[in-house]
Amino acid sequence: MNKYKIVLLAGDGIGPEISDVSKKVLKKLSKKHNFDIEIIEKLFGGIAYEKYRNPAPDETLDQCKKSDAVLLACVGDIKYDSLAREFRPESGLLKLRSALNLFANIRPVKIRKSLIDASTLKKEIVENVDLIVVRELIGGIYFGKPRGHISNTEIPKAFNTMVYDSAEIERITEIAIKIAHQRNKKICSVDKSNVLEVSQLWRDTVLKSTSKHKNLSLSNMYVDNAAMQLIRDPSQFDVILTSNLFGDILSDLAAMLTGSIGMLPSASLNNNGPGVFEPVHGSAPDIAGKNIANPIAMLLSASMMLKIGLNEEEAAESLENAVDKVLSKGYRTADLANSFSEVLSCSEIGEKIIEEI
Ligand code: NAD
């Protein structure tokens, strides 16, 4: 029997509620598909700050490094917004990504047929959307140095540096190539090379890396056009490859094609070592503690963890199918509900999914 050790970071806000559902679902899947999964829970985010004055304590990071995969719910709350930057829950996320060298963020955006009406775009625009955003995660302007404030000027100034070397671009391109090979073999690389030198290096490097793969088709798009095309005709995309800043913005935009942020999973990976699997949404403080959150984004993140992180493909498929069955029967959490659906709480929809596994 295969045995896995995963770390669960429930974090803040709705995190504990959706984590509770995820634990139960993983236990059911392990029984059905005959593997053993040890779930180690650790403090992370605001809750870790409360106890240790550190949103990403060393003990949590060490345990993550020793695990087979990390399943993270979400962190953050308005009450931490006035803290110095290094104490904020979101800084914990950056620390975790750096500690595990998670340079690739993968975000699948797929329309589930039963939820097509949840999108704010017309049905015919979104019905065939099935794309993946591959975003570089630990470089670019979020990490570039020098950065800072200049105080001795007449008016306040601040600056950041957008920097990549070709090795960083090559390794994220290799991930996009691998994913494109498993799909429709189309990569669209998004940059701003008409204005930025760093984007020109990005474009040249992506071209060089992909040119060895004759069966792949590569296109390039400026980021402003990509934003427009994602709304105009999103089904033209298969794999979108882009840098940290552009990926951050475009992946949220792409996420909303599906209608609810409560449905979208993501994976952050490196070439070896544990990945972090987490929903795209934040901690939703406005609905925390009410048992009304949608746990499906976290469950689909658990499915990505089973597939990519643990190689338990059948269990991953079984979970995806169970989610689809529950949705097609008309069960919904409040964020997805329409006049035909039966609205269930977070824990109730979890139970329905467990019944279908
Ligand atoms: P958010 O994603 O938490 O919430 C945006 C809206 O979507 C809210 O109305 C919320 O109720 C709703 N929503 C989100 N997830 C939902 C779910 N699973 N089910 C039902 N509805 C859901 O974004 P925000 O309000 O901008 O941020 C709240 C906090 O989360 C902030 O502190 C922010 O920094 C943090 N945040 C954390 C992460 C992360 O942990 N990776 C990501 C984004 C934001």
mmCIF file of C-alpha atoms and ligand atoms in Angstrom:
data_model
loop_
_atom_site.group_PDB
_atom_site.id
_atom_site.type_symbol
_atom_site.label_atom_id
_atom_site.label_comp_id
_atom_site.label_asym_id
_atom_site.label_seq_id
_atom_site.Cartn_x
_atom_site.Cartn_y
_atom_site.Cartn_z
ATOM 1 C CA MET A 1 0.000 0.000 0.000
ATOM 2 C CA ASN A 2 1.378 3.453 -0.910
ATOM 3 C CA LYS A 3 1.860 5.732 2.085
ATOM 4 C CA TYR A 4 1.921 9.522 1.987
ATOM 5 C CA LYS A 5 2.568 12.249 4.492
ATOM 6 C CA ILE A 6 0.926 15.553 3.655
ATOM 7 C CA VAL A 7 0.863 18.827 5.560
ATOM 8 C CA LEU A 8 -2.477 20.600 5.833
ATOM 9 C CA LEU A 9 -2.356 24.366 6.422
ATOM 10 C CA ALA A 10 -5.907 25.453 7.276
ATOM 11 C CA GLY A 11 -4.914 29.100 7.745
ATOM 12 C CA ASP A 12 -7.495 31.795 8.370
ATOM 13 C CA GLY A 13 -11.094 32.833 7.618
ATOM 14 C CA ILE A 14 -13.015 30.050 5.858
ATOM 15 C CA GLY A 15 -9.813 27.940 5.849
ATOM 16 C CA PRO A 16 -10.720 25.674 8.784
ATOM 17 C CA GLU A 17 -14.223 25.008 7.363
ATOM 18 C CA ILE A 18 -13.063 23.979 3.889
ATOM 19 C CA SER A 19 -10.098 22.077 5.363
ATOM 20 C CA ASP A 20 -12.432 20.014 7.490
ATOM 21 C CA VAL A 21 -14.332 18.903 4.380
ATOM 22 C CA SER A 22 -11.040 18.187 2.569
ATOM 23 C CA LYS A 23 -9.760 15.964 5.388
ATOM 24 C CA LYS A 24 -12.917 13.851 5.328
ATOM 25 C CA VAL A 25 -12.841 13.559 1.540
ATOM 26 C CA LEU A 26 -9.162 12.507 1.506
ATOM 27 C CA LYS A 27 -9.814 9.862 4.156
ATOM 28 C CA LYS A 28 -12.706 8.442 2.089
ATOM 29 C CA LEU A 29 -10.563 8.422 -1.073
ATOM 30 C CA SER A 30 -7.690 6.686 0.708
ATOM 31 C CA LYS A 31 -10.043 3.885 1.815
ATOM 32 C CA LYS A 32 -11.593 3.517 -1.618
ATOM 33 C CA HIS A 33 -8.330 3.621 -3.556
ATOM 34 C CA ASN A 34 -6.264 1.742 -1.038
ATOM 35 C CA PHE A 35 -3.550 4.172 -0.007
ATOM 36 C CA ASP A 36 -2.532 5.519 3.356
ATOM 37 C CA ILE A 37 -2.478 9.266 3.919
ATOM 38 C CA GLU A 38 -1.166 10.881 7.091
ATOM 39 C CA ILE A 39 -2.453 14.447 7.409
ATOM 40 C CA ILE A 40 -0.242 16.653 9.589
ATOM 41 C CA GLU A 41 -1.857 19.970 10.500
ATOM 42 C CA LYS A 42 0.328 23.031 11.086
ATOM 43 C CA LEU A 43 -0.243 26.695 11.886
ATOM 44 C CA PHE A 44 0.233 29.148 9.032
ATOM 45 C CA GLY A 45 -0.909 32.683 8.210
ATOM 46 C CA GLY A 46 -2.682 34.969 10.685
ATOM 47 C CA ILE A 47 -3.302 32.180 13.151
ATOM 48 C CA ALA A 48 0.444 31.428 13.248
ATOM 49 C CA TYR A 49 1.178 35.121 13.722
ATOM 50 C CA GLU A 50 -1.184 35.152 16.739
ATOM 51 C CA LYS A 51 0.747 32.330 18.397
ATOM 52 C CA TYR A 52 4.340 32.837 17.235
ATOM 53 C CA ARG A 53 4.443 36.423 15.879
ATOM 54 C CA ASN A 54 5.435 34.761 12.589
ATOM 55 C CA PRO A 55 2.994 33.891 9.756
ATOM 56 C CA ALA A 56 5.308 31.134 8.470
ATOM 57 C CA PRO A 57 7.025 29.582 11.525
ATOM 58 C CA ASP A 58 10.171 27.511 10.917
ATOM 59 C CA GLU A 59 8.490 24.448 12.385
ATOM 60 C CA THR A 60 5.711 24.680 9.788
ATOM 61 C CA LEU A 61 8.166 25.239 6.924
ATOM 62 C CA ASP A 62 10.376 22.328 8.085
ATOM 63 C CA GLN A 63 7.398 19.990 8.235
ATOM 64 C CA CYS A 64 6.321 21.099 4.726
ATOM 65 C CA LYS A 65 9.822 20.387 3.360
ATOM 66 C CA LYS A 66 9.694 16.846 4.794
ATOM 67 C CA SER A 67 6.253 16.068 3.356
ATOM 68 C CA ASP A 68 5.088 14.542 0.067
ATOM 69 C CA ALA A 69 2.799 17.514 -0.604
ATOM 70 C CA VAL A 70 1.250 20.517 1.092
ATOM 71 C CA LEU A 71 -2.470 21.280 0.967
ATOM 72 C CA LEU A 72 -3.123 24.917 1.866
ATOM 73 C CA ALA A 73 -6.551 26.509 2.399
ATOM 74 C CA CYS A 74 -6.151 30.316 2.584
ATOM 75 C CA VAL A 75 -4.749 33.061 4.775
ATOM 76 C CA GLY A 76 -5.413 36.689 5.651
ATOM 77 C CA ASP A 77 -7.760 39.058 7.405
ATOM 78 C CA ILE A 78 -8.290 42.774 7.391
ATOM 79 C CA LYS A 79 -7.120 42.914 11.028
ATOM 80 C CA TYR A 80 -3.548 42.093 9.920
ATOM 81 C CA ASP A 81 -3.402 44.783 7.229
ATOM 82 C CA SER A 82 -1.825 47.353 9.540
ATOM 83 C CA LEU A 83 1.045 45.052 10.600
ATOM 84 C CA ALA A 84 4.557 45.556 9.270
ATOM 85 C CA ARG A 85 4.849 43.722 5.953
ATOM 86 C CA GLU A 86 6.913 40.782 7.250
ATOM 87 C CA PHE A 87 4.261 39.900 9.854
ATOM 88 C CA ARG A 88 1.328 39.829 7.436
ATOM 89 C CA PRO A 89 -0.189 36.460 6.493
ATOM 90 C CA GLU A 90 0.432 37.134 2.782
ATOM 91 C CA SER A 91 4.174 37.432 3.518
ATOM 92 C CA GLY A 92 3.923 33.915 4.907
ATOM 93 C CA LEU A 93 2.798 32.755 1.452
ATOM 94 C CA LEU A 94 5.849 34.337 -0.186
ATOM 95 C CA LYS A 95 8.091 32.715 2.441
ATOM 96 C CA LEU A 96 6.541 29.292 1.852
ATOM 97 C CA ARG A 97 6.975 29.616 -1.929
ATOM 98 C CA SER A 98 10.609 30.630 -1.518
ATOM 99 C CA ALA A 99 11.349 27.939 1.106
ATOM 100 C CA LEU A 100 10.074 25.198 -1.222
ATOM 101 C CA ASN A 101 11.490 26.874 -4.336
ATOM 102 C CA LEU A 102 8.043 26.824 -5.959
ATOM 103 C CA PHE A 103 8.855 28.527 -9.215
ATOM 104 C CA ALA A 104 5.837 27.336 -11.199
ATOM 105 C CA ASN A 105 2.211 28.131 -10.523
ATOM 106 C CA ILE A 106 -0.339 26.140 -12.476
ATOM 107 C CA ARG A 107 -3.927 27.282 -12.672
ATOM 108 C CA PRO A 108 -6.405 25.266 -14.730
ATOM 109 C CA VAL A 109 -9.520 27.146 -15.809
ATOM 110 C CA LYS A 110 -12.208 24.821 -17.076
ATOM 111 C CA ILE A 111 -15.907 25.405 -17.430
ATOM 112 C CA ARG A 112 -17.992 22.730 -15.764
ATOM 113 C CA LYS A 113 -21.062 22.192 -17.925
ATOM 114 C CA SER A 114 -23.438 22.258 -14.958
ATOM 115 C CA LEU A 115 -22.183 25.725 -13.964
ATOM 116 C CA ILE A 116 -22.133 27.413 -17.323
ATOM 117 C CA ASP A 117 -24.806 29.896 -16.267
ATOM 118 C CA ALA A 118 -22.686 31.051 -13.304
ATOM 119 C CA SER A 119 -20.315 32.908 -15.628
ATOM 120 C CA THR A 120 -20.855 36.620 -16.090
ATOM 121 C CA LEU A 121 -19.972 36.150 -19.776
ATOM 122 C CA LYS A 122 -22.313 34.774 -22.455
ATOM 123 C CA LYS A 123 -22.629 30.997 -22.653
ATOM 124 C CA GLU A 124 -21.272 30.845 -26.232
ATOM 125 C CA ILE A 125 -18.125 32.737 -25.179
ATOM 126 C CA VAL A 126 -17.228 30.474 -22.256
ATOM 127 C CA GLU A 127 -18.666 27.045 -23.048
ATOM 128 C CA ASN A 128 -15.449 25.611 -24.523
ATOM 129 C CA VAL A 129 -12.975 27.222 -22.166
ATOM 130 C CA ASP A 130 -10.310 24.771 -21.023
ATOM 131 C CA LEU A 131 -6.991 26.499 -20.436
ATOM 132 C CA ILE A 132 -4.071 26.466 -18.033
ATOM 133 C CA VAL A 133 -2.135 29.489 -16.853
ATOM 134 C CA VAL A 134 1.520 28.664 -16.127
ATOM 135 C CA ARG A 135 2.921 31.550 -14.091
ATOM 136 C CA GLU A 136 6.501 32.081 -12.932
ATOM 137 C CA LEU A 137 6.171 32.426 -9.170
ATOM 138 C CA ILE A 138 9.391 33.331 -7.403
ATOM 139 C CA GLY A 139 11.035 35.855 -9.685
ATOM 140 C CA GLY A 140 10.210 39.056 -11.515
ATOM 141 C CA ILE A 141 9.053 42.273 -9.949
ATOM 142 C CA TYR A 142 7.698 40.774 -6.690
ATOM 143 C CA PHE A 143 11.186 39.654 -5.693
ATOM 144 C CA GLY A 144 13.481 41.876 -7.816
ATOM 145 C CA LYS A 145 16.102 44.022 -6.102
ATOM 146 C CA PRO A 146 16.733 46.877 -5.606
ATOM 147 C CA ARG A 147 13.362 47.869 -4.260
ATOM 148 C CA GLY A 148 12.213 50.409 -1.733
ATOM 149 C CA HIS A 149 11.270 53.951 -0.841
ATOM 150 C CA ILE A 150 13.386 57.017 -1.407
ATOM 151 C CA SER A 151 12.641 59.505 1.339
ATOM 152 C CA ASN A 152 15.175 62.242 0.755
ATOM 153 C CA THR A 153 13.448 63.564 -2.341
ATOM 154 C CA GLU A 154 11.159 66.532 -2.652
ATOM 155 C CA ILE A 155 8.136 64.306 -3.192
ATOM 156 C CA PRO A 156 7.944 60.676 -1.906
ATOM 157 C CA LYS A 157 9.224 58.052 -4.356
ATOM 158 C CA ALA A 158 9.171 54.262 -4.401
ATOM 159 C CA PHE A 159 10.500 51.711 -6.879
ATOM 160 C CA ASN A 160 10.680 48.005 -7.750
ATOM 161 C CA THR A 161 12.783 46.022 -10.189
ATOM 162 C CA MET A 162 11.457 43.604 -12.778
ATOM 163 C CA VAL A 163 14.310 41.202 -13.437
ATOM 164 C CA TYR A 164 14.687 37.685 -14.875
ATOM 165 C CA ASP A 165 17.694 35.694 -16.009
ATOM 166 C CA SER A 166 17.390 33.261 -18.881
ATOM 167 C CA ALA A 167 17.714 30.204 -16.590
ATOM 168 C CA GLU A 168 14.588 31.258 -14.664
ATOM 169 C CA ILE A 169 12.711 31.700 -17.932
ATOM 170 C CA GLU A 170 13.939 28.364 -19.292
ATOM 171 C CA ARG A 171 12.800 26.332 -16.282
ATOM 172 C CA ILE A 172 9.259 27.753 -16.294
ATOM 173 C CA THR A 173 9.110 27.271 -20.076
ATOM 174 C CA GLU A 174 10.043 23.589 -19.594
ATOM 175 C CA ILE A 175 7.030 23.204 -17.273
ATOM 176 C CA ALA A 176 4.737 24.817 -19.860
ATOM 177 C CA ILE A 177 6.169 22.511 -22.560
ATOM 178 C CA LYS A 178 5.520 19.436 -20.408
ATOM 179 C CA ILE A 179 1.928 20.499 -19.761
ATOM 180 C CA ALA A 180 1.318 21.463 -23.416
ATOM 181 C CA HIS A 181 2.469 17.985 -24.488
ATOM 182 C CA GLN A 182 -0.284 16.458 -22.322
ATOM 183 C CA ARG A 183 -2.868 18.785 -23.913
ATOM 184 C CA ASN A 184 -3.392 20.479 -27.276
ATOM 185 C CA LYS A 185 0.296 21.362 -27.767
ATOM 186 C CA LYS A 186 -0.330 25.104 -27.968
ATOM 187 C CA ILE A 187 1.589 27.626 -25.871
ATOM 188 C CA CYS A 188 0.837 31.334 -25.847
ATOM 189 C CA SER A 189 3.633 33.261 -24.159
ATOM 190 C CA VAL A 190 2.495 36.594 -22.732
ATOM 191 C CA ASP A 191 4.886 39.516 -22.261
ATOM 192 C CA LYS A 192 5.323 43.241 -22.871
ATOM 193 C CA SER A 193 8.367 43.062 -25.113
ATOM 194 C CA ASN A 194 7.351 46.161 -27.061
ATOM 195 C CA VAL A 195 8.225 48.203 -23.967
ATOM 196 C CA LEU A 196 10.288 46.147 -21.496
ATOM 197 C CA GLU A 197 13.815 44.744 -21.980
ATOM 198 C CA VAL A 198 13.086 41.985 -19.477
ATOM 199 C CA SER A 199 10.133 40.932 -21.649
ATOM 200 C CA GLN A 200 12.360 40.832 -24.745
ATOM 201 C CA LEU A 201 14.664 38.393 -22.935
ATOM 202 C CA TRP A 202 11.543 36.443 -21.929
ATOM 203 C CA ARG A 203 10.354 36.245 -25.540
ATOM 204 C CA ASP A 204 13.775 35.262 -26.964
ATOM 205 C CA THR A 205 14.318 32.587 -24.312
ATOM 206 C CA VAL A 206 10.860 31.054 -24.695
ATOM 207 C CA LEU A 207 11.383 30.888 -28.458
ATOM 208 C CA LYS A 208 14.752 29.167 -28.039
ATOM 209 C CA SER A 209 13.438 26.609 -25.522
ATOM 210 C CA THR A 210 10.317 25.739 -27.494
ATOM 211 C CA SER A 211 12.023 25.570 -30.906
ATOM 212 C CA LYS A 212 13.386 22.110 -30.012
ATOM 213 C CA HIS A 213 9.797 20.840 -29.884
ATOM 214 C CA LYS A 214 8.591 20.815 -33.474
ATOM 215 C CA ASN A 215 5.179 19.413 -32.552
ATOM 216 C CA LEU A 216 4.374 22.413 -30.324
ATOM 217 C CA SER A 217 2.887 25.635 -31.603
ATOM 218 C CA LEU A 218 4.114 28.829 -29.929
ATOM 219 C CA SER A 219 2.449 32.212 -30.182
ATOM 220 C CA ASN A 220 3.386 35.452 -28.423
ATOM 221 C CA MET A 221 0.958 38.045 -27.146
ATOM 222 C CA TYR A 222 1.371 41.383 -25.379
ATOM 223 C CA VAL A 223 -0.194 41.352 -21.952
ATOM 224 C CA ASP A 224 -2.719 44.104 -22.706
ATOM 225 C CA ASN A 225 -3.963 42.165 -25.725
ATOM 226 C CA ALA A 226 -4.040 38.925 -23.706
ATOM 227 C CA ALA A 227 -6.343 40.564 -21.145
ATOM 228 C CA MET A 228 -8.655 41.605 -23.964
ATOM 229 C CA GLN A 229 -8.536 38.229 -25.728
ATOM 230 C CA LEU A 230 -9.354 36.364 -22.518
ATOM 231 C CA ILE A 231 -12.673 38.189 -22.421
ATOM 232 C CA ARG A 232 -13.290 38.275 -26.186
ATOM 233 C CA ASP A 233 -12.482 34.667 -27.084
ATOM 234 C CA PRO A 234 -11.027 32.683 -24.169
ATOM 235 C CA SER A 235 -11.337 29.294 -25.866
ATOM 236 C CA GLN A 236 -8.485 30.213 -28.269
ATOM 237 C CA PHE A 237 -6.024 29.507 -25.403
ATOM 238 C CA ASP A 238 -4.576 26.186 -24.325
ATOM 239 C CA VAL A 239 -1.457 26.907 -22.216
ATOM 240 C CA ILE A 240 -0.694 30.511 -21.268
ATOM 241 C CA LEU A 241 2.918 30.965 -20.156
ATOM 242 C CA THR A 242 3.796 34.179 -18.363
ATOM 243 C CA SER A 243 5.804 35.984 -15.703
ATOM 244 C CA ASN A 244 4.937 36.571 -12.062
ATOM 245 C CA LEU A 245 3.202 39.973 -12.296
ATOM 246 C CA PHE A 246 1.341 39.359 -15.564
ATOM 247 C CA GLY A 247 0.352 35.855 -14.393
ATOM 248 C CA ASP A 248 -1.014 37.196 -11.134
ATOM 249 C CA ILE A 249 -3.389 39.523 -12.941
ATOM 250 C CA LEU A 250 -4.303 37.318 -15.909
ATOM 251 C CA SER A 251 -4.966 34.236 -13.812
ATOM 252 C CA ASP A 252 -7.520 36.105 -11.678
ATOM 253 C CA LEU A 253 -9.111 37.410 -14.836
ATOM 254 C CA ALA A 254 -9.206 33.895 -16.320
ATOM 255 C CA ALA A 255 -10.544 32.559 -13.030
ATOM 256 C CA MET A 256 -13.637 34.706 -13.299
ATOM 257 C CA LEU A 257 -14.549 33.183 -16.671
ATOM 258 C CA THR A 258 -15.949 30.268 -14.697
ATOM 259 C CA GLY A 259 -18.225 32.447 -12.603
ATOM 260 C CA SER A 260 -17.082 31.668 -9.091
ATOM 261 C CA ILE A 261 -13.747 32.014 -7.437
ATOM 262 C CA GLY A 262 -14.965 29.262 -5.113
ATOM 263 C CA MET A 263 -14.355 26.668 -7.876
ATOM 264 C CA LEU A 264 -10.726 27.200 -8.841
ATOM 265 C CA PRO A 265 -7.731 25.161 -7.764
ATOM 266 C CA SER A 266 -4.017 25.769 -8.261
ATOM 267 C CA ALA A 267 -0.689 24.025 -7.824
ATOM 268 C CA SER A 268 2.705 25.559 -7.126
ATOM 269 C CA LEU A 269 5.573 23.279 -8.060
ATOM 270 C CA ASN A 270 9.311 22.873 -8.371
ATOM 271 C CA ASN A 271 11.243 20.199 -10.224
ATOM 272 C CA ASN A 272 11.607 17.958 -7.201
ATOM 273 C CA GLY A 273 10.274 18.151 -3.670
ATOM 274 C CA PRO A 274 6.779 18.826 -2.404
ATOM 275 C CA GLY A 275 4.374 21.107 -4.210
ATOM 276 C CA VAL A 276 1.759 23.336 -2.604
ATOM 277 C CA PHE A 277 -1.834 22.817 -3.709
ATOM 278 C CA GLU A 278 -4.303 25.567 -2.856
ATOM 279 C CA PRO A 279 -7.530 27.209 -3.961
ATOM 280 C CA VAL A 280 -7.240 30.469 -5.855
ATOM 281 C CA HIS A 281 -9.534 32.335 -3.483
ATOM 282 C CA GLY A 282 -8.584 34.120 -0.282
ATOM 283 C CA SER A 283 -9.871 33.662 3.254
ATOM 284 C CA ALA A 284 -13.288 35.279 2.568
ATOM 285 C CA PRO A 285 -13.563 36.955 6.001
ATOM 286 C CA ASP A 286 -17.065 38.207 5.103
ATOM 287 C CA ILE A 287 -18.463 34.660 5.253
ATOM 288 C CA ALA A 288 -16.026 32.987 7.669
ATOM 289 C CA GLY A 289 -17.511 30.939 10.486
ATOM 290 C CA LYS A 290 -20.956 30.702 8.839
ATOM 291 C CA ASN A 291 -20.496 27.255 7.245
ATOM 292 C CA ILE A 292 -21.581 28.641 3.851
ATOM 293 C CA ALA A 293 -18.229 28.688 1.994
ATOM 294 C CA ASN A 294 -17.781 26.665 -1.156
ATOM 295 C CA PRO A 295 -15.219 23.920 -0.416
ATOM 296 C CA ILE A 296 -14.925 22.790 -4.071
ATOM 297 C CA ALA A 297 -11.862 24.882 -5.024
ATOM 298 C CA MET A 298 -9.995 23.283 -2.157
ATOM 299 C CA LEU A 299 -11.267 19.824 -3.097
ATOM 300 C CA LEU A 300 -10.154 20.342 -6.701
ATOM 301 C CA SER A 301 -6.773 21.462 -5.310
ATOM 302 C CA ALA A 302 -6.687 18.196 -3.362
ATOM 303 C CA SER A 303 -7.445 16.435 -6.651
ATOM 304 C CA MET A 304 -4.450 18.188 -8.293
ATOM 305 C CA MET A 305 -2.358 17.114 -5.305
ATOM 306 C CA LEU A 306 -3.433 13.492 -5.736
ATOM 307 C CA LYS A 307 -2.698 13.573 -9.466
ATOM 308 C CA ILE A 308 0.485 15.653 -9.733
ATOM 309 C CA GLY A 309 1.926 15.419 -6.221
ATOM 310 C CA LEU A 310 1.140 11.828 -5.225
ATOM 311 C CA ASN A 311 0.535 10.065 -8.563
ATOM 312 C CA GLU A 312 -2.840 8.762 -7.368
ATOM 313 C CA GLU A 313 -4.590 9.452 -10.667
ATOM 314 C CA GLU A 314 -7.597 7.218 -10.085
ATOM 315 C CA ALA A 315 -8.374 8.859 -6.762
ATOM 316 C CA ALA A 316 -8.054 12.291 -8.383
ATOM 317 C CA GLU A 317 -10.489 11.280 -11.107
ATOM 318 C CA SER A 318 -12.891 9.791 -8.624
ATOM 319 C CA LEU A 319 -12.968 13.093 -6.704
ATOM 320 C CA GLU A 320 -13.517 15.169 -9.863
ATOM 321 C CA ASN A 321 -16.358 12.866 -10.926
ATOM 322 C CA ALA A 322 -17.981 13.085 -7.506
ATOM 323 C CA VAL A 323 -17.895 16.905 -7.659
ATOM 324 C CA ASP A 324 -19.461 16.863 -11.137
ATOM 325 C CA LYS A 325 -22.209 14.449 -10.055
ATOM 326 C CA VAL A 326 -23.157 16.576 -7.043
ATOM 327 C CA LEU A 327 -23.290 19.741 -9.145
ATOM 328 C CA SER A 328 -25.264 18.089 -11.930
ATOM 329 C CA LYS A 329 -27.888 17.019 -9.357
ATOM 330 C CA GLY A 330 -28.422 20.718 -8.648
ATOM 331 C CA TYR A 331 -26.704 20.919 -5.245
ATOM 332 C CA ARG A 332 -24.873 24.213 -4.748
ATOM 333 C CA THR A 333 -23.303 26.369 -2.081
ATOM 334 C CA ALA A 334 -24.727 29.915 -1.861
ATOM 335 C CA ASP A 335 -22.065 31.495 -4.123
ATOM 336 C CA LEU A 336 -23.195 29.312 -7.062
ATOM 337 C CA ALA A 337 -26.905 29.058 -6.388
ATOM 338 C CA ASN A 338 -29.610 29.966 -8.868
ATOM 339 C CA SER A 339 -33.371 29.587 -8.581
ATOM 340 C CA PHE A 340 -33.210 25.884 -9.600
ATOM 341 C CA SER A 341 -30.600 24.773 -7.131
ATOM 342 C CA GLU A 342 -30.788 23.287 -3.665
ATOM 343 C CA VAL A 343 -28.541 25.401 -1.469
ATOM 344 C CA LEU A 344 -26.359 23.417 0.911
ATOM 345 C CA SER A 345 -23.882 24.459 3.579
ATOM 346 C CA CYS A 346 -20.154 23.860 3.270
ATOM 347 C CA SER A 347 -20.263 20.697 5.358
ATOM 348 C CA GLU A 348 -23.454 19.416 3.676
ATOM 349 C CA ILE A 349 -22.051 19.674 0.157
ATOM 350 C CA GLY A 350 -18.942 17.924 1.498
ATOM 351 C CA GLU A 351 -21.134 15.037 2.710
ATOM 352 C CA LYS A 352 -22.846 14.802 -0.712
ATOM 353 C CA ILE A 353 -19.444 14.611 -2.419
ATOM 354 C CA ILE A 354 -18.284 11.920 0.020
ATOM 355 C CA GLU A 355 -21.463 9.900 -0.746
ATOM 356 C CA GLU A 356 -20.654 10.051 -4.478
ATOM 357 C CA ILE A 357 -17.035 8.855 -4.082
HETATM 358 P P1 NAD B 1 -11.391 36.499 -1.244
HETATM 359 O O1 NAD B 1 -11.054 35.532 -2.321
HETATM 360 O O2 NAD B 1 -11.145 36.038 0.141
HETATM 361 O O3 NAD B 1 -12.939 36.919 -1.352
HETATM 362 C C1 NAD B 1 -13.502 37.590 -2.468
HETATM 363 C C2 NAD B 1 -15.003 37.327 -2.512
HETATM 364 O O4 NAD B 1 -15.227 35.977 -2.913
HETATM 365 C C3 NAD B 1 -15.680 37.479 -1.149
HETATM 366 O O5 NAD B 1 -16.968 38.017 -1.330
HETATM 367 C C4 NAD B 1 -15.803 36.072 -0.627
HETATM 368 O O6 NAD B 1 -16.872 35.840 0.245
HETATM 369 C C5 NAD B 1 -15.938 35.270 -1.918
HETATM 370 N N1 NAD B 1 -15.346 33.916 -1.794
HETATM 371 C C6 NAD B 1 -14.031 33.620 -1.800
HETATM 372 N N2 NAD B 1 -13.848 32.313 -1.644
HETATM 373 C C7 NAD B 1 -15.071 31.771 -1.526
HETATM 374 C C8 NAD B 1 -15.540 30.447 -1.328
HETATM 375 N N3 NAD B 1 -14.718 29.387 -1.213
HETATM 376 N N4 NAD B 1 -16.868 30.245 -1.248
HETATM 377 C C9 NAD B 1 -17.725 31.274 -1.376
HETATM 378 N N5 NAD B 1 -17.359 32.549 -1.580
HETATM 379 C C10 NAD B 1 -16.031 32.802 -1.635
HETATM 380 O O7 NAD B 1 -10.589 37.847 -1.552
HETATM 381 P P2 NAD B 1 -10.442 39.192 -0.685
HETATM 382 O O8 NAD B 1 -11.748 39.492 -0.016
HETATM 383 O O9 NAD B 1 -9.827 40.161 -1.576
HETATM 384 O O10 NAD B 1 -9.365 38.838 0.438
HETATM 385 C C11 NAD B 1 -9.690 38.414 1.747
HETATM 386 C C12 NAD B 1 -8.384 38.045 2.459
HETATM 387 O O11 NAD B 1 -7.770 36.917 1.802
HETATM 388 C C13 NAD B 1 -7.352 39.168 2.416
HETATM 389 O O12 NAD B 1 -6.708 39.213 3.674
HETATM 390 C C14 NAD B 1 -6.379 38.740 1.318
HETATM 391 O O13 NAD B 1 -5.087 39.241 1.500
HETATM 392 C C15 NAD B 1 -6.410 37.229 1.488
HETATM 393 N N6 NAD B 1 -6.043 36.444 0.279
HETATM 394 C C16 NAD B 1 -5.382 35.275 0.507
HETATM 395 C C17 NAD B 1 -5.076 34.456 -0.549
HETATM 396 C C18 NAD B 1 -4.425 33.134 -0.268
HETATM 397 O O14 NAD B 1 -4.513 32.658 0.854
HETATM 398 N N7 NAD B 1 -3.797 32.497 -1.235
HETATM 399 C C19 NAD B 1 -5.441 34.810 -1.860
HETATM 400 C C20 NAD B 1 -6.143 36.022 -2.060
HETATM 401 C C21 NAD B 1 -6.450 36.826 -0.965
#
